[in-house]
């Protein structure tokens, strides 16, 4: 039986023993924004003799592809980045089940049978950082009804109000935004697992960062709001809280942030065209030394 594990919670927070990570999903090719994030995390750790980890977040079985994993490894090597450990979330499903079991034992999870259309159609659904906030339709189902419907497709949601009440006020530190009062309730009753995804991003990343002893999470400002939920899960599961750094996002010529779903130019295309990856990385480092380059926008909210 797997158990939740985590690195030394008493580790120094002054840079000694620093562990950073880059954690891409193999659902498409990396783009320049990924390069920026990976270099930031890599160089921060190397500057103090720390460790840089590569974690492939491949639990989305419907979209993850082996060829994208190969592309990620090739692109990072092309940039001149080396990692100290390579791990795959698909090999850690038992650990996510343990975490879900603990939350279930606390009475904090409930099955949700609503479709996206059901939620979108609810006039009571407010909007949060990730779109419509779940209005709690299935939270009100009685235990007998829940049990009778478990053969239907469903997700497992966190009872946010009960979870927040259990742990009380929380905070987390961001190197750009400063000390933040956690506000996970703004995300509503988030999904932590469903049939086609044994763990959500929120749950898997929280468990994995703790298990790998990550001291500094360096990632894009688009994930700033998610940190409120991650801080709550850390408190519920008695996991350590790393220091966060949510960097500005790289944008295209029209000011729109680079994204896989929008077909942002890939690093592999530049690599296969013969461009020198180490030269590209050096240019990005020069831009970093001067501050966020003109191609960057979207600093974390304060």
Short mmCIF file of C-alpha atoms in Angstrom, two decimals:
data_model
loop_
_atom_site.label_atom_id
_atom_site.label_comp_id
_atom_site.label_asym_id
_atom_site.label_seq_id
_atom_site.Cartn_x
_atom_site.Cartn_y
_atom_site.Cartn_z
CA UNK A 1 0.00 0.00 0.00
CA UNK A 2 1.41 3.38 -1.00
CA UNK A 3 1.66 6.15 1.57
CA UNK A 4 2.07 9.88 1.27
CA UNK A 5 5.71 10.85 1.49
CA UNK A 6 7.44 14.19 1.51
CA UNK A 7 10.87 15.75 1.74
CA UNK A 8 12.29 17.35 4.86
CA UNK A 9 9.71 19.93 6.03
CA UNK A 10 12.44 21.66 8.07
CA UNK A 11 14.66 22.31 5.07
CA UNK A 12 16.35 25.71 4.86
CA UNK A 13 14.41 28.41 3.01
CA UNK A 14 17.49 30.54 2.24
CA UNK A 15 18.43 28.67 -0.95
CA UNK A 16 20.56 25.91 0.56
CA UNK A 17 19.19 22.54 -0.44
CA UNK A 18 17.02 24.17 -3.09
CA UNK A 19 14.99 21.81 -5.27
CA UNK A 20 13.08 23.14 -8.26
CA UNK A 21 11.17 21.35 -10.98
CA UNK A 22 9.78 21.69 -14.48
CA UNK A 23 6.58 19.71 -14.93
CA UNK A 24 5.19 19.75 -18.49
CA UNK A 25 2.26 17.71 -19.79
CA UNK A 26 2.98 15.60 -22.90
CA UNK A 27 -0.14 16.76 -24.69
CA UNK A 28 1.65 18.81 -27.35
CA UNK A 29 4.96 20.42 -28.17
CA UNK A 30 6.75 22.83 -25.87
CA UNK A 31 6.87 26.49 -26.92
CA UNK A 32 9.04 29.46 -26.02
CA UNK A 33 7.08 30.12 -22.84
CA UNK A 34 7.93 26.63 -21.62
CA UNK A 35 11.60 27.28 -22.38
CA UNK A 36 11.47 30.46 -20.31
CA UNK A 37 9.94 28.62 -17.34
CA UNK A 38 12.30 25.64 -17.54
CA UNK A 39 15.39 27.85 -17.73
CA UNK A 40 14.24 29.91 -14.74
CA UNK A 41 13.75 26.79 -12.61
CA UNK A 42 16.95 25.16 -13.83
CA UNK A 43 19.18 28.17 -13.27
CA UNK A 44 17.77 29.01 -9.84
CA UNK A 45 18.70 25.56 -8.54
CA UNK A 46 22.08 25.41 -10.27
CA UNK A 47 23.08 28.84 -8.90
CA UNK A 48 23.06 27.50 -5.33
CA UNK A 49 24.14 23.93 -5.99
CA UNK A 50 20.58 22.65 -5.77
CA UNK A 51 18.66 20.04 -7.74
CA UNK A 52 16.49 20.50 -10.83
CA UNK A 53 13.84 17.86 -11.43
CA UNK A 54 11.87 16.99 -14.55
CA UNK A 55 8.40 15.59 -13.95
CA UNK A 56 6.20 14.47 -16.83
CA UNK A 57 2.56 15.11 -15.89
CA UNK A 58 1.03 12.35 -17.99
CA UNK A 59 -2.06 11.27 -16.07
CA UNK A 60 -4.36 12.51 -18.85
CA UNK A 61 -4.40 9.22 -20.71
CA UNK A 62 -6.62 10.55 -23.48
CA UNK A 63 -4.24 13.32 -24.52
CA UNK A 64 -0.74 12.29 -23.39
CA UNK A 65 1.43 10.88 -26.16
CA UNK A 66 4.84 9.10 -26.06
CA UNK A 67 6.06 11.21 -28.97
CA UNK A 68 5.43 14.35 -26.94
CA UNK A 69 7.47 12.92 -24.06
CA UNK A 70 10.34 12.29 -26.48
CA UNK A 71 9.96 15.82 -27.82
CA UNK A 72 10.12 17.33 -24.32
CA UNK A 73 13.34 15.49 -23.51
CA UNK A 74 14.89 16.45 -26.84
CA UNK A 75 13.86 20.11 -26.55
CA UNK A 76 15.26 20.54 -23.03
CA UNK A 77 18.53 18.88 -23.99
CA UNK A 78 18.69 21.12 -27.07
CA UNK A 79 18.42 24.15 -24.77
CA UNK A 80 21.36 22.80 -22.77
CA UNK A 81 19.34 21.91 -19.67
CA UNK A 82 20.12 18.81 -17.61
CA UNK A 83 17.91 17.35 -14.91
CA UNK A 84 18.80 15.37 -11.80
CA UNK A 85 15.74 13.15 -11.81
CA UNK A 86 13.03 12.18 -14.29
CA UNK A 87 9.63 11.02 -13.05
CA UNK A 88 6.21 10.29 -14.49
CA UNK A 89 2.91 10.94 -12.76
CA UNK A 90 1.42 7.83 -14.37
CA UNK A 91 3.73 5.77 -12.13
CA UNK A 92 2.36 7.39 -8.97
CA UNK A 93 -1.37 6.67 -9.18
CA UNK A 94 -1.35 4.71 -5.91
CA UNK A 95 -0.13 7.82 -4.07
CA UNK A 96 -3.01 9.88 -5.40
CA UNK A 97 -5.45 7.17 -4.30
CA UNK A 98 -4.00 7.36 -0.80
CA UNK A 99 -4.54 11.12 -0.74
CA UNK A 100 -8.10 10.73 -2.01
CA UNK A 101 -8.70 8.08 0.64
CA UNK A 102 -7.58 10.44 3.39
CA UNK A 103 -9.84 13.21 2.16
CA UNK A 104 -12.74 10.75 1.89
CA UNK A 105 -12.14 9.59 5.46
CA UNK A 106 -12.39 13.23 6.55
CA UNK A 107 -15.80 13.44 4.89
CA UNK A 108 -14.59 16.09 2.44
CA UNK A 109 -15.28 14.41 -0.93
CA UNK A 110 -18.57 13.77 -2.66
CA UNK A 111 -19.51 12.31 -6.07
CA UNK A 112 -20.71 14.75 -8.69
CA UNK A 113 -22.84 13.55 -11.60
CA UNK A 114 -23.21 16.92 -13.33
CA UNK A 115 -22.01 17.49 -16.88
CA UNK A 116 -20.30 20.67 -18.01
CA UNK A 117 -23.56 21.62 -19.70
CA UNK A 118 -25.43 21.17 -16.41
CA UNK A 119 -23.04 23.54 -14.67
CA UNK A 120 -23.06 26.10 -17.47
CA UNK A 121 -26.86 26.09 -17.47
CA UNK A 122 -27.10 26.78 -13.75
CA UNK A 123 -28.10 30.40 -13.24
CA UNK A 124 -26.55 30.28 -9.78
CA UNK A 125 -23.05 29.43 -10.99
CA UNK A 126 -20.69 32.37 -10.30
CA UNK A 127 -17.43 32.73 -12.18
CA UNK A 128 -14.03 32.13 -10.64
CA UNK A 129 -10.47 32.23 -12.02
CA UNK A 130 -11.04 29.04 -14.06
CA UNK A 131 -14.53 29.82 -15.33
CA UNK A 132 -17.92 28.89 -13.81
CA UNK A 133 -17.66 27.88 -10.15
CA UNK A 134 -19.55 24.69 -9.38
CA UNK A 135 -22.85 25.66 -7.69
CA UNK A 136 -22.93 22.59 -5.42
CA UNK A 137 -25.82 20.74 -7.04
CA UNK A 138 -24.64 17.25 -6.05
CA UNK A 139 -23.34 18.33 -2.67
CA UNK A 140 -26.97 18.38 -1.52
CA UNK A 141 -27.71 14.77 -2.55
CA UNK A 142 -28.51 12.43 0.31
CA UNK A 143 -26.17 9.46 0.93
CA UNK A 144 -28.65 6.88 -0.41
CA UNK A 145 -29.04 8.76 -3.70
CA UNK A 146 -25.29 9.14 -4.06
CA UNK A 147 -24.74 5.42 -3.52
CA UNK A 148 -27.49 4.44 -5.94
CA UNK A 149 -25.98 6.60 -8.70
CA UNK A 150 -22.32 5.57 -8.37
CA UNK A 151 -22.59 3.37 -11.47
CA UNK A 152 -23.14 6.56 -13.49
CA UNK A 153 -20.19 8.62 -14.78
CA UNK A 154 -19.08 10.94 -12.00
CA UNK A 155 -16.26 13.03 -10.60
CA UNK A 156 -15.13 13.47 -7.01
CA UNK A 157 -15.34 17.03 -5.72
CA UNK A 158 -13.90 18.64 -2.63
CA UNK A 159 -16.49 20.11 -0.27
CA UNK A 160 -14.74 23.46 -0.16
CA UNK A 161 -16.69 25.02 2.69
CA UNK A 162 -16.10 22.02 4.93
CA UNK A 163 -12.42 21.83 3.97
CA UNK A 164 -11.79 25.51 4.67
CA UNK A 165 -13.60 25.26 8.00
CA UNK A 166 -11.43 22.30 8.97
CA UNK A 167 -8.07 24.06 8.54
CA UNK A 168 -8.86 27.72 9.21
CA UNK A 169 -6.91 30.69 7.77
CA UNK A 170 -3.88 29.85 5.61
CA UNK A 171 -1.15 31.79 3.80
CA UNK A 172 1.63 31.14 1.30
CA UNK A 173 4.68 33.06 0.09
CA UNK A 174 5.28 34.19 -3.48
CA UNK A 175 8.59 35.79 -4.39
CA UNK A 176 6.83 38.34 -6.62
CA UNK A 177 3.50 38.92 -4.91
CA UNK A 178 4.69 38.53 -1.30
CA UNK A 179 2.77 36.77 1.46
CA UNK A 180 -0.69 35.83 0.25
CA UNK A 181 -3.74 35.03 2.36
CA UNK A 182 -5.09 31.82 0.88
CA UNK A 183 -8.55 32.08 -0.66
CA UNK A 184 -9.35 28.59 -1.97
CA UNK A 185 -13.08 29.19 -1.65
CA UNK A 186 -12.92 31.35 -4.78
CA UNK A 187 -12.40 28.14 -6.80
CA UNK A 188 -15.53 26.45 -5.44
CA UNK A 189 -15.85 22.68 -5.02
CA UNK A 190 -12.97 21.68 -7.29
CA UNK A 191 -12.76 18.28 -8.96
CA UNK A 192 -10.00 16.09 -7.50
CA UNK A 193 -10.59 12.94 -9.57
CA UNK A 194 -12.81 11.50 -12.27
CA UNK A 195 -13.05 8.20 -14.14
CA UNK A 196 -10.76 9.26 -16.99
CA UNK A 197 -8.36 11.15 -14.67
CA UNK A 198 -7.40 9.32 -11.44
CA UNK A 199 -6.23 12.63 -9.98
CA UNK A 200 -6.77 16.22 -10.97
CA UNK A 201 -3.92 18.63 -11.60
CA UNK A 202 -4.56 20.21 -8.20
CA UNK A 203 -4.19 16.96 -6.27
CA UNK A 204 -1.36 15.37 -8.26
CA UNK A 205 0.89 18.43 -8.29
CA UNK A 206 0.43 19.00 -4.56
CA UNK A 207 1.24 15.40 -3.65
CA UNK A 208 4.19 15.21 -6.05
CA UNK A 209 5.84 18.48 -5.02
CA UNK A 210 5.78 17.27 -1.42
CA UNK A 211 7.03 13.77 -2.27
CA UNK A 212 9.95 15.17 -4.27
CA UNK A 213 10.89 17.70 -1.60
CA UNK A 214 10.43 20.65 -3.96
CA UNK A 215 11.40 23.81 -2.08
CA UNK A 216 10.66 26.40 -4.79
CA UNK A 217 7.82 26.09 -7.31
CA UNK A 218 8.65 28.28 -10.30
CA UNK A 219 5.84 28.44 -12.83
CA UNK A 220 3.74 30.82 -14.92
CA UNK A 221 1.42 33.49 -13.57
CA UNK A 222 -1.51 31.64 -15.15
CA UNK A 223 -1.24 29.16 -12.26
CA UNK A 224 -1.21 31.81 -9.54
CA UNK A 225 -4.88 31.32 -8.62
CA UNK A 226 -4.45 27.53 -8.43
CA UNK A 227 -1.99 27.98 -5.58
CA UNK A 228 -4.83 28.90 -3.23
CA UNK A 229 -6.26 25.40 -3.73
CA UNK A 230 -2.84 23.77 -3.44
CA UNK A 231 -2.22 25.50 -0.12
CA UNK A 232 -5.50 24.11 1.20
CA UNK A 233 -4.65 20.56 0.09
CA UNK A 234 -1.23 20.85 1.74
CA UNK A 235 -2.90 21.75 5.03
CA UNK A 236 -5.49 18.97 4.78
CA UNK A 237 -2.88 16.31 3.94
CA UNK A 238 -0.23 17.63 6.36
CA UNK A 239 2.24 18.34 3.55
CA UNK A 240 4.93 21.06 3.54
CA UNK A 241 4.43 24.31 1.64
CA UNK A 242 7.15 25.40 -0.82
CA UNK A 243 8.03 28.96 -1.75
CA UNK A 244 6.32 30.04 -4.99
CA UNK A 245 7.48 32.20 -7.87
CA UNK A 246 4.88 32.93 -10.54
CA UNK A 247 6.71 34.50 -13.44
CA UNK A 248 5.36 36.67 -16.23
CA UNK A 249 3.90 34.95 -19.28
CA UNK A 250 5.37 35.11 -22.74
CA UNK A 251 3.07 36.55 -25.37
CA UNK A 252 2.91 36.70 -29.14
CA UNK A 253 3.18 39.85 -31.27
CA UNK A 254 -0.48 40.66 -30.59
CA UNK A 255 -0.05 40.42 -26.83
CA UNK A 256 -1.80 37.06 -26.50
CA UNK A 257 -0.07 34.56 -24.24
CA UNK A 258 1.53 31.55 -25.89
CA UNK A 259 -0.51 28.37 -25.46
CA UNK A 260 -0.51 24.86 -26.88
CA UNK A 261 -4.20 24.98 -27.64
CA UNK A 262 -3.70 28.07 -29.81
CA UNK A 263 -0.96 26.43 -31.86
CA UNK A 264 1.96 28.44 -30.50
CA UNK A 265 5.17 27.80 -32.50
CA UNK A 266 6.97 24.84 -30.97
CA UNK A 267 10.54 24.45 -29.82
CA UNK A 268 10.77 21.23 -31.81
CA UNK A 269 10.06 23.14 -35.03
CA UNK A 270 12.91 25.53 -34.25
CA UNK A 271 15.16 22.63 -33.28
CA UNK A 272 14.42 20.65 -36.44
CA UNK A 273 14.94 23.79 -38.53
CA UNK A 274 18.54 23.86 -37.32
CA UNK A 275 18.38 26.71 -34.81
CA UNK A 276 20.95 26.58 -32.01
CA UNK A 277 19.09 25.88 -28.78
CA UNK A 278 21.91 26.99 -26.49
CA UNK A 279 22.05 30.33 -28.29
CA UNK A 280 18.30 30.72 -27.81
CA UNK A 281 18.67 29.87 -24.11
CA UNK A 282 21.49 32.40 -23.76
CA UNK A 283 19.28 35.11 -25.29
CA UNK A 284 16.49 34.31 -22.87
CA UNK A 285 18.95 34.50 -19.97
CA UNK A 286 20.10 37.92 -21.17
CA UNK A 287 16.49 39.07 -21.28
CA UNK A 288 15.98 37.74 -17.76
CA UNK A 289 18.96 39.70 -16.47
CA UNK A 290 17.43 42.89 -17.89
CA UNK A 291 14.00 42.15 -16.47
CA UNK A 292 10.94 40.70 -18.24
CA UNK A 293 11.48 41.17 -21.99
CA UNK A 294 9.00 43.00 -24.17
CA UNK A 295 7.57 39.67 -25.20
CA UNK A 296 6.46 39.01 -21.64
CA UNK A 297 3.35 40.14 -19.83
CA UNK A 298 0.96 38.97 -17.15
CA UNK A 299 2.89 39.28 -13.91
CA UNK A 300 1.28 37.58 -10.96
CA UNK A 301 -1.43 39.64 -9.28
CA UNK A 302 -0.47 41.28 -6.00
#
